[in-house]
Tab-separated table of C-alpha atoms and ligand atoms in Angstrom:
chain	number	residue	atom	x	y	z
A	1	UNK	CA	5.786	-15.468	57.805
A	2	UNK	CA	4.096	-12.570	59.474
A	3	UNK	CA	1.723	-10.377	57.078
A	4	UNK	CA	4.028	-7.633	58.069
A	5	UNK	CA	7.177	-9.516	56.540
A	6	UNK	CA	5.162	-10.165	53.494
A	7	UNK	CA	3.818	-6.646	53.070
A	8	UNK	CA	7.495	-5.497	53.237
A	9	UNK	CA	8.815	-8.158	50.685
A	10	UNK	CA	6.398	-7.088	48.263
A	11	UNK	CA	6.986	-3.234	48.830
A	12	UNK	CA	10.340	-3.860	48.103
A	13	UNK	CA	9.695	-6.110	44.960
A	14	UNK	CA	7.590	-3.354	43.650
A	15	UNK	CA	10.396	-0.576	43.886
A	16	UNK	CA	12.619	-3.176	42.371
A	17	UNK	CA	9.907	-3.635	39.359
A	18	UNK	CA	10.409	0.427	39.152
A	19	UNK	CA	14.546	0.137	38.873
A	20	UNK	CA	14.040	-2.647	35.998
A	21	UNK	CA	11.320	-0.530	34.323
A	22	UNK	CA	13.170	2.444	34.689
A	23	UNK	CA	16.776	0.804	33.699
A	24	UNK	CA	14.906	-0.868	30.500
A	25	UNK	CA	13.607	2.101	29.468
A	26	UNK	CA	17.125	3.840	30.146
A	27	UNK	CA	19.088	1.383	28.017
A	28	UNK	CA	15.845	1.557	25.204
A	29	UNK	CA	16.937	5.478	24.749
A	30	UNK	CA	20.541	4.124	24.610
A	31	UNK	CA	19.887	1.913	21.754
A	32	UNK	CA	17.112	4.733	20.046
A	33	UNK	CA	20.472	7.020	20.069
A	34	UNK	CA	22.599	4.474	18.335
A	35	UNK	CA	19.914	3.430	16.374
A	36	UNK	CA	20.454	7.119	15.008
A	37	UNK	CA	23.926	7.199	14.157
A	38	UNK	CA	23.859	3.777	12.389
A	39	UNK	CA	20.704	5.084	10.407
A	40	UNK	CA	22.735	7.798	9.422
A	41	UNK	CA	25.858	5.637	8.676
A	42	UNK	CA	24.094	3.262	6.625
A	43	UNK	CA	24.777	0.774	9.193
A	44	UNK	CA	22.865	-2.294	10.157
A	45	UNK	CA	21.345	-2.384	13.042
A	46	UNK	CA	21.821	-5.639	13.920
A	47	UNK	CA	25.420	-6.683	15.035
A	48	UNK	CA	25.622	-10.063	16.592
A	49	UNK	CA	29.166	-9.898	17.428
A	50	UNK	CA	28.579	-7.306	20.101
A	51	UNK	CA	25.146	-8.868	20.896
A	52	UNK	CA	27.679	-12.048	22.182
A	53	UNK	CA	29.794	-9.965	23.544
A	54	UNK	CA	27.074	-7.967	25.612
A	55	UNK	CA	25.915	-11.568	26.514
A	56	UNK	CA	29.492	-12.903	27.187
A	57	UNK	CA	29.888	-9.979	29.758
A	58	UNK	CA	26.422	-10.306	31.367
A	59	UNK	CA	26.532	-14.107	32.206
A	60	UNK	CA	30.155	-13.740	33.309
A	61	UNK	CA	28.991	-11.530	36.229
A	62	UNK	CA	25.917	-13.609	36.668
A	63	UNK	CA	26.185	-15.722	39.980
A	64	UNK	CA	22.742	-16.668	40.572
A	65	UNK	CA	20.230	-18.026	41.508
A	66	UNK	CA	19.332	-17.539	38.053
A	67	UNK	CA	20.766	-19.921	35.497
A	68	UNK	CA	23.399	-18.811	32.692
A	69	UNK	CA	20.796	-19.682	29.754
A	70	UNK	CA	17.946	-18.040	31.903
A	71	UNK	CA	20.246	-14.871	31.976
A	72	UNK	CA	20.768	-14.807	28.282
A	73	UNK	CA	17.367	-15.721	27.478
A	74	UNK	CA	15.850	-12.763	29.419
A	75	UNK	CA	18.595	-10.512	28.085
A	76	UNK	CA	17.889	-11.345	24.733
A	77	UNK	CA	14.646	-10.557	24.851
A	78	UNK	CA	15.470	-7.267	25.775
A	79	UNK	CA	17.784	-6.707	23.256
A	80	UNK	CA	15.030	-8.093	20.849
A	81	UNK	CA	12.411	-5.375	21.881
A	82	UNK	CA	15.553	-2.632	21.849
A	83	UNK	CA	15.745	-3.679	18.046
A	84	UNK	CA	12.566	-3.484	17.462
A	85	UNK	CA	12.289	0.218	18.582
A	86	UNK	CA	14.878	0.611	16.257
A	87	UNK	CA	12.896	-0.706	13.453
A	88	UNK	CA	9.836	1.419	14.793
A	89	UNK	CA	11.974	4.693	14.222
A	90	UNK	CA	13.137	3.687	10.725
A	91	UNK	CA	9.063	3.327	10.411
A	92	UNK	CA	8.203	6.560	11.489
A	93	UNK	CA	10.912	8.462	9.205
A	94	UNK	CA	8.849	6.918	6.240
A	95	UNK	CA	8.012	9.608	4.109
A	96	UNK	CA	4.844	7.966	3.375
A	97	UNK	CA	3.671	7.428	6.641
A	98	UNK	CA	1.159	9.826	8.818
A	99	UNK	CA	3.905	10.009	11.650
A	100	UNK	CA	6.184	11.887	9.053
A	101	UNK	CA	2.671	13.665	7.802
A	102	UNK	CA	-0.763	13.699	9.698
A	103	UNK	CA	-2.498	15.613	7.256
A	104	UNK	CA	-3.979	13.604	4.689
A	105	UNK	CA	-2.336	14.052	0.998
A	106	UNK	CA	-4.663	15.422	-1.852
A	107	UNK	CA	-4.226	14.800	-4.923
A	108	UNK	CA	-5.649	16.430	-7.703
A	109	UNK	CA	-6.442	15.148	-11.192
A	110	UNK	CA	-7.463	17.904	-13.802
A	111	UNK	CA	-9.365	19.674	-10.884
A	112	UNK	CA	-10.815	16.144	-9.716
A	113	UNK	CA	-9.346	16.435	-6.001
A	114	UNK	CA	-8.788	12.717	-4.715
A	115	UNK	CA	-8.525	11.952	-0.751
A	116	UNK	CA	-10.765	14.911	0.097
A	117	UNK	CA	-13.239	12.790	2.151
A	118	UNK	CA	-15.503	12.441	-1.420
A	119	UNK	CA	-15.384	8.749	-3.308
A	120	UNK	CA	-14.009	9.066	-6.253
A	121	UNK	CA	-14.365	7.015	-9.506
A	122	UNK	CA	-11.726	5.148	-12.123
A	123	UNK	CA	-13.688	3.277	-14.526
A	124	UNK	CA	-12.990	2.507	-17.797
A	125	UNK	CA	-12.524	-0.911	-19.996
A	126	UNK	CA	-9.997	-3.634	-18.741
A	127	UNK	CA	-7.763	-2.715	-22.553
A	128	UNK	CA	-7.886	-0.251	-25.447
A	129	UNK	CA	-8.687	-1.549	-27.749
A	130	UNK	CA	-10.604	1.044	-30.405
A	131	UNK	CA	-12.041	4.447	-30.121
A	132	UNK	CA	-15.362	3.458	-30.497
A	133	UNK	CA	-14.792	1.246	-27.274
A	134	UNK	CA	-13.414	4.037	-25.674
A	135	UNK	CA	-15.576	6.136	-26.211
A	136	UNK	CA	-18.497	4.368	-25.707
A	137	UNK	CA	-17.705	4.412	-21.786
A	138	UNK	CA	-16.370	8.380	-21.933
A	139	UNK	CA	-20.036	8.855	-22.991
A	140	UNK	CA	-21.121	6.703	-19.801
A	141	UNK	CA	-18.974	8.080	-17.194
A	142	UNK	CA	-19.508	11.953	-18.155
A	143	UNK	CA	-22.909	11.123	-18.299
A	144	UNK	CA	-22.718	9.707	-14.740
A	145	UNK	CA	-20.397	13.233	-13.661
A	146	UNK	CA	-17.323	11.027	-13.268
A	147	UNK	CA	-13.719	12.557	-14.414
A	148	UNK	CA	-11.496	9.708	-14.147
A	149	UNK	CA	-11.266	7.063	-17.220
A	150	UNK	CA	-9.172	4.284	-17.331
A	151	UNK	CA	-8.117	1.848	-19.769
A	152	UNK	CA	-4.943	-0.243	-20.368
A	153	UNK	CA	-2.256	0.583	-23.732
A	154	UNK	CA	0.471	-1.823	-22.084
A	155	UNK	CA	-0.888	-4.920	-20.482
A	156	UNK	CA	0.952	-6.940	-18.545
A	157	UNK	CA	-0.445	-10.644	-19.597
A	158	UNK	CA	0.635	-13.904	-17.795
A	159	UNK	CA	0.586	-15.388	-20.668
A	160	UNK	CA	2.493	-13.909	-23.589
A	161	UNK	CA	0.810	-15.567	-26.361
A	162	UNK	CA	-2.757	-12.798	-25.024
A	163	UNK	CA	-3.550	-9.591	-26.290
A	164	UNK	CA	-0.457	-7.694	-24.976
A	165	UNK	CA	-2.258	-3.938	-25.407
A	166	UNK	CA	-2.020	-1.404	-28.641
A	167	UNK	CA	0.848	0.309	-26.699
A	168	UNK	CA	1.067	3.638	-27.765
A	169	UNK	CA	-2.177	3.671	-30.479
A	170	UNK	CA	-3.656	2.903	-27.160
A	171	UNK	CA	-2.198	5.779	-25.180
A	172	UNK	CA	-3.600	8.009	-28.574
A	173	UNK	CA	-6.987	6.876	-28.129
A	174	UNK	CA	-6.807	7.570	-24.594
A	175	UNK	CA	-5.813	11.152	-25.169
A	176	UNK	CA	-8.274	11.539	-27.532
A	177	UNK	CA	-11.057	10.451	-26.260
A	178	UNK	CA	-10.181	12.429	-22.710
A	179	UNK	CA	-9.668	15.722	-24.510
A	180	UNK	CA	-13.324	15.164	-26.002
A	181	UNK	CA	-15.035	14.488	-22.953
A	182	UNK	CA	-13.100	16.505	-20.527
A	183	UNK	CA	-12.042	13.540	-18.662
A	184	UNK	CA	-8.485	12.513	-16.944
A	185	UNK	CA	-6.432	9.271	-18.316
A	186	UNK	CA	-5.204	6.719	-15.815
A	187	UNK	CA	-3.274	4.477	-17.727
A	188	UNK	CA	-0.577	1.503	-16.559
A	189	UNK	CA	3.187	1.653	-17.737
A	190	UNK	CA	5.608	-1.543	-17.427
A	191	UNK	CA	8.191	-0.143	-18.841
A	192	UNK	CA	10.329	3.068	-17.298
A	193	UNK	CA	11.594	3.747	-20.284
A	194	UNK	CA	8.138	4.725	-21.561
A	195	UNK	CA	7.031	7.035	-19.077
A	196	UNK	CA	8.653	10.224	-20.658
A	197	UNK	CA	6.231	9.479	-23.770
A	198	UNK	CA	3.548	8.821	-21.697
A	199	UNK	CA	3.437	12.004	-20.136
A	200	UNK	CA	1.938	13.493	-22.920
A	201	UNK	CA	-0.812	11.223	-22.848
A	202	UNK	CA	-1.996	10.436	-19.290
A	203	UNK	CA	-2.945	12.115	-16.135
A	204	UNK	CA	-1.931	9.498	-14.169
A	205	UNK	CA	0.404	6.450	-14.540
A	206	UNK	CA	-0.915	3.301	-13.002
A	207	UNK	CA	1.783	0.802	-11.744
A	208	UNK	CA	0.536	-2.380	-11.480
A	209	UNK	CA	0.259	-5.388	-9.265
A	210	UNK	CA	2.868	-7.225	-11.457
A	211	UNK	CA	4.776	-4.117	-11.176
A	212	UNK	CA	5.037	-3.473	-7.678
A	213	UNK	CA	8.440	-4.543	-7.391
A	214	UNK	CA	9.781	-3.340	-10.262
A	215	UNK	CA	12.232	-0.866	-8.597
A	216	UNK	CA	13.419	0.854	-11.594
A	217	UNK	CA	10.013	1.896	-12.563
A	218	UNK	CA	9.047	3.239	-8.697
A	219	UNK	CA	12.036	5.040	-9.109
A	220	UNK	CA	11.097	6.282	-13.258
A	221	UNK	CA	7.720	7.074	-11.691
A	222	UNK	CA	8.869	9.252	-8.417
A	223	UNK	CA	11.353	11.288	-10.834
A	224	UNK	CA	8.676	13.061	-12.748
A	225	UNK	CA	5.997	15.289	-11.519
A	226	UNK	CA	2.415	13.102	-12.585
A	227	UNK	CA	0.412	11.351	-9.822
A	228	UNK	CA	0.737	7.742	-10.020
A	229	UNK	CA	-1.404	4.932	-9.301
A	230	UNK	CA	0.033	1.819	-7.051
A	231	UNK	CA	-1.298	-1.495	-7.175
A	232	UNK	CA	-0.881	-4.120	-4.670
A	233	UNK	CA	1.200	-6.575	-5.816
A	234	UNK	CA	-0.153	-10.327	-6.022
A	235	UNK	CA	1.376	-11.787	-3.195
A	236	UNK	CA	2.522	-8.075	-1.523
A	237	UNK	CA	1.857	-7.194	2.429
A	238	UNK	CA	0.715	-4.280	3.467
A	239	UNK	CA	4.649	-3.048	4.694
A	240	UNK	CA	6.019	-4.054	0.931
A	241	UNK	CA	2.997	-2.382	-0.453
A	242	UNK	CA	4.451	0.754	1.837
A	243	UNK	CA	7.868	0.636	1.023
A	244	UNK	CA	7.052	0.634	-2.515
A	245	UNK	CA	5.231	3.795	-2.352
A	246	UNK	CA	8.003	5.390	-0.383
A	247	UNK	CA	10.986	3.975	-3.726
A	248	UNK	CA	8.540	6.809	-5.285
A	249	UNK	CA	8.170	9.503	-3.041
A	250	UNK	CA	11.807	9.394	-1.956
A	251	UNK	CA	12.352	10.636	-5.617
A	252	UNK	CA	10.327	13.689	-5.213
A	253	UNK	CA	6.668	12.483	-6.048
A	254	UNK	CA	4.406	12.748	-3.510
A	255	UNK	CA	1.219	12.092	-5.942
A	256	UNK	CA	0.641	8.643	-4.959
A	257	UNK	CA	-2.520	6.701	-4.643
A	258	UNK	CA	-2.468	3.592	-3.220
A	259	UNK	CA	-4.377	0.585	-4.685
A	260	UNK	CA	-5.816	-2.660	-3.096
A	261	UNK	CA	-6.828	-4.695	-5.514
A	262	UNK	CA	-6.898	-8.280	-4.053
A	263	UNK	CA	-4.114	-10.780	-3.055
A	264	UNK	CA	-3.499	-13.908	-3.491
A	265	UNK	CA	-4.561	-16.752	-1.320
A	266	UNK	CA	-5.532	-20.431	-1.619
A	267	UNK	CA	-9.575	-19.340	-2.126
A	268	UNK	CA	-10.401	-20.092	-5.436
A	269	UNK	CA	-14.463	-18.560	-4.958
A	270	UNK	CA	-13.107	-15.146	-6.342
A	271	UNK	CA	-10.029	-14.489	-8.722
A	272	UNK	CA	-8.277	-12.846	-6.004
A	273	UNK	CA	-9.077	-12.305	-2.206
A	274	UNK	CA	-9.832	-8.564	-1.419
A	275	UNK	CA	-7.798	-7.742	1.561
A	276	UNK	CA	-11.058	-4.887	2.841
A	277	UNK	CA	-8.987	-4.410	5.757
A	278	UNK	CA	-5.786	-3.045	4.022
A	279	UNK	CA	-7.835	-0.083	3.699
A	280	UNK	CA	-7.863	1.379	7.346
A	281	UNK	CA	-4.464	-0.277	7.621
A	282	UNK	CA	-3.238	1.653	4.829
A	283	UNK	CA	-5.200	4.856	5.656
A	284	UNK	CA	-3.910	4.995	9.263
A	285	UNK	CA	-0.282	3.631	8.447
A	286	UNK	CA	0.246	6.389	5.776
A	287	UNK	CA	-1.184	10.148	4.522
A	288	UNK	CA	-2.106	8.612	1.050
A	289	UNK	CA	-5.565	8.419	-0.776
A	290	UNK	CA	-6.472	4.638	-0.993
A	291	UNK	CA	-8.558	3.170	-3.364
A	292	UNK	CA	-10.299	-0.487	-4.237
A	293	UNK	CA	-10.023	-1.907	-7.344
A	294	UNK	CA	-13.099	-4.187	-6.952
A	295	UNK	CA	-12.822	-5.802	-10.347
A	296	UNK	CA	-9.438	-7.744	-10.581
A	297	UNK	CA	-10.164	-8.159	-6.376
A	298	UNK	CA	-13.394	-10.548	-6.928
A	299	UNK	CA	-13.253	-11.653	-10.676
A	300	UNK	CA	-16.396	-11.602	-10.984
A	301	UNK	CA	-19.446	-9.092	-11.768
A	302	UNK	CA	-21.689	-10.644	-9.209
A	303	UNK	CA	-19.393	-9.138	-6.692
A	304	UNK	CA	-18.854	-5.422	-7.979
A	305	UNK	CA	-21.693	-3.729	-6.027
A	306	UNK	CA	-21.219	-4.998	-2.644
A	307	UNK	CA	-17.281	-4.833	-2.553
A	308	UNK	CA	-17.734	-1.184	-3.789
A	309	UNK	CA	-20.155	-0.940	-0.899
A	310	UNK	CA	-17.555	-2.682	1.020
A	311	UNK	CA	-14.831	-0.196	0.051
A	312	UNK	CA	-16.937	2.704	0.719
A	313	UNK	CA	-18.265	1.733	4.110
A	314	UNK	CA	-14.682	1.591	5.307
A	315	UNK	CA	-13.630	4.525	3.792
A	316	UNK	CA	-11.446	3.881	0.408
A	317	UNK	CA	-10.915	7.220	-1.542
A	318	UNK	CA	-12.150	5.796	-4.735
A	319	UNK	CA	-12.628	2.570	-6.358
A	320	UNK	CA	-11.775	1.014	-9.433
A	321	UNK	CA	-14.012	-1.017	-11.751
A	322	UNK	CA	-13.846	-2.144	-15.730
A	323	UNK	CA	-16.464	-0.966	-17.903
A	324	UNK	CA	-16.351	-2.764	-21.309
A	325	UNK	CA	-19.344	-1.337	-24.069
A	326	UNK	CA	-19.479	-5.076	-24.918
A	327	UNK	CA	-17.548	-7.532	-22.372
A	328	UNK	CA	-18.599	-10.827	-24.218
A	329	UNK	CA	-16.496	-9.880	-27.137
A	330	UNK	CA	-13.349	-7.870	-24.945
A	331	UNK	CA	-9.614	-8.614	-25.741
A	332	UNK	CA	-9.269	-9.045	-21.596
A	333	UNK	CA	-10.565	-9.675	-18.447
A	334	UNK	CA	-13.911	-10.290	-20.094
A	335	UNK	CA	-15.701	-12.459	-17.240
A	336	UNK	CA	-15.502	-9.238	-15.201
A	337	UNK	CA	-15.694	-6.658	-16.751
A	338	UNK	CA	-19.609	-4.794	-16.627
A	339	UNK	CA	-21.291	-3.229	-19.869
A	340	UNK	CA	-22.792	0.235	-19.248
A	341	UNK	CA	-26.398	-0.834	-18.336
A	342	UNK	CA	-25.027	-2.366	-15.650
A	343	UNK	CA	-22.507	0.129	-14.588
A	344	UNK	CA	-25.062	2.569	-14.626
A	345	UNK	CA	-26.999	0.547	-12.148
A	346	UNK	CA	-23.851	-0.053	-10.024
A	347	UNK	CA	-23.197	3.669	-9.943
A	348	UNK	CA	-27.118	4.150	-8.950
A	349	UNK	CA	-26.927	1.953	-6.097
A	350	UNK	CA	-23.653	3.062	-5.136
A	351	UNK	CA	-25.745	6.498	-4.787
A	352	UNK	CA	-27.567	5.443	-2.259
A	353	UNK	CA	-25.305	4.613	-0.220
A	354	UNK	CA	-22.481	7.567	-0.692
A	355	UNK	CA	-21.504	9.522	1.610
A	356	UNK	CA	-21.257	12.790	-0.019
B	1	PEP	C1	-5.362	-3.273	-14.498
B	1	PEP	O1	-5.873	-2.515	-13.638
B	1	PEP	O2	-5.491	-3.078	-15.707
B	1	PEP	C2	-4.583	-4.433	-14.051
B	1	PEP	C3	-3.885	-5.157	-14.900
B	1	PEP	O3	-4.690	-4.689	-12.744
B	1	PEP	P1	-3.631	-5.396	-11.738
B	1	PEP	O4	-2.296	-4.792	-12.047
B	1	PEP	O5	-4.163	-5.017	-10.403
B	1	PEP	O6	-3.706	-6.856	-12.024
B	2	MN	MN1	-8.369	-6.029	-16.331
């Protein structure tokens, strides 16, 4: 074969390489346009009926030298990818997601403005469980210029015979303590019957990891106008963490912060295993603040400081920790939780570090 021969075979395999690439991309804007209509018809996108029948038609006209099963295999790959598009666009009309909004979403929290660029703070204890408690910490975290106290009224316990929360006494104290100190109340509801009365109470409503599922509360919690707090669940990826935001915001609320707060995995060194990169997943997949929740993440106090570092170095929009006056003696959580020497020391370290 003359160089000349060869040169002109592979000229011509090249400008056959540009009709496939072209005709793939052709038939790819097909299937986007269908993709459309079925979106809008509630329709599934996949149909395997007409898949075999594409297929049926395709290796009927096939006569070589490519094999019948080669044919469908490469065609099926092809329709594969064309799905996927499909899949992409459903992606991008998320209203969560930074394709729908590039700008990022700011919430703010009694004039506390969260996803701003500044780390922001949600400490409080693990449960209510008195005012003193309570307020013991309010004193600590307006003492450290911090706005946002936390502190659960409803706990969601794996097992039922723990300290299940003083409900709404706890929701009371909250209030009470906040409207002393000047301070905003993030506090968890399981229930969605329960979050009109909360609304008197709280600033925001925390959903948690137990609770990420629990469609009729996203939905309770994206009909009413109060920011809301999302926890990962236990065993959640990143995409169900998504879609659970966006059961709220397709409601109407657009307050959402989104928190990691560790998953589960078969390391038993920490309590859960925090998932750091979530963050700049999370960040970059969607226009919500993003926050770590560094205490139920590790389990253990040891670990605070440098997986706040952690979360602030890879820019989370707050972090969560539990501050208990007295941990030893706390109703929950109390392996974790730190007593206010030490969170003052965490948030004095932390200062070093900040970015703002
Ligand atoms: C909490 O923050 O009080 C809590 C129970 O956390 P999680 O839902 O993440 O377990
Ligand atoms: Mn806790």
């Amino acid at each position: 074969m003359s160089h000349n021969e060869m040169d002109n075979l592979r000229q011509q395999l090249d400008e056959v390489n540009m009709d496939l690439l072209e005709l793939v991309n052709r038939r790819a804007m097909l299937v986007q346009e269908i993709g459309k209509i079925k979106h809008k018809q509630s329709m599934k996108r996949f149909d395997p009926v007409r898949e075999r029948d594409m297929l049926n038609k395709i290796t009927e006209k096939n006569d070589g030298p490519f094999e019948k099963s080669t044919i469908e295999h490469i065609f099926k790959e092809i329709f594969k990818a064309s799905l996927e598009l499909q899949e992409d666009d459903h992606r991008k009309a998320l209203l969560v997601s930074r394709k729908k909004k590039p700008n990022d979403t700011i919430i703010n929290i009694k004039g506390e403005q969260i996803g701003n660029g500044k780390l922001n703070y949600v400490i409080g204890p693990c449960a209510v469980e008195s005012y003193e408690q309570v307020a013991q910490v309010a004193e600590a975290i307006k003492h450290k210029g911090l706005k946002l106290l936390r502190g659960g009224a409803f706990k969601p316990r794996t097992s039922p015979y723990d300290f299940q929360g003083l409900g709404l006494e706890g929701l009371k104290i909250l209030k009470r303590v906040a409207d002393e100190y000047d301070l905003a109340v993030v506090s968890e509801i399981v229930n969605p019957a329960h979050i009109e009365e909360a609304i008197d109470y709280i600033d925001v409503i925390q959903i948690g990891a137990r609770n990420m599922q629990n469609f009729e509360l996203l939905k309770a919690a994206g009909d009413i106008n109060k920011p809301v707090l999302l926890k990962r669940g236990l065993s959640a990826t990143i995409d169900e963490f998504i879609n659970a935001a966006e059961y709220i915001i397709s409601r109407g609320n657009g307050n959402i912060i989104l928190c990691e707060r560790g998953i589960r995995t078969y390391e038993k060194a920490t309590r859960n295993t925090l998932d750091i990169s979530a963050v700049p997943i999370l960040k970059q997949e969607t226009h919500l603040p993003v926050m770590v929740d560094v205490t139920h993440s590790t389990g253990r106090r040891d670990l605070l400081l440098p997986t706040a570092k952690a979360a602030l170095a890879i820019g989370a929009d707050g972090i969560m920790a539990e501050v208990h006056p007295d941990p030893a003696v706390a109703l929950s959580d109390s392996a974790q939780q730190m007593d206010i020497p030490m969170f003052d020391n965490f948030m004095n370290e932390l200062a070093k570090v900040n970015r703002y």
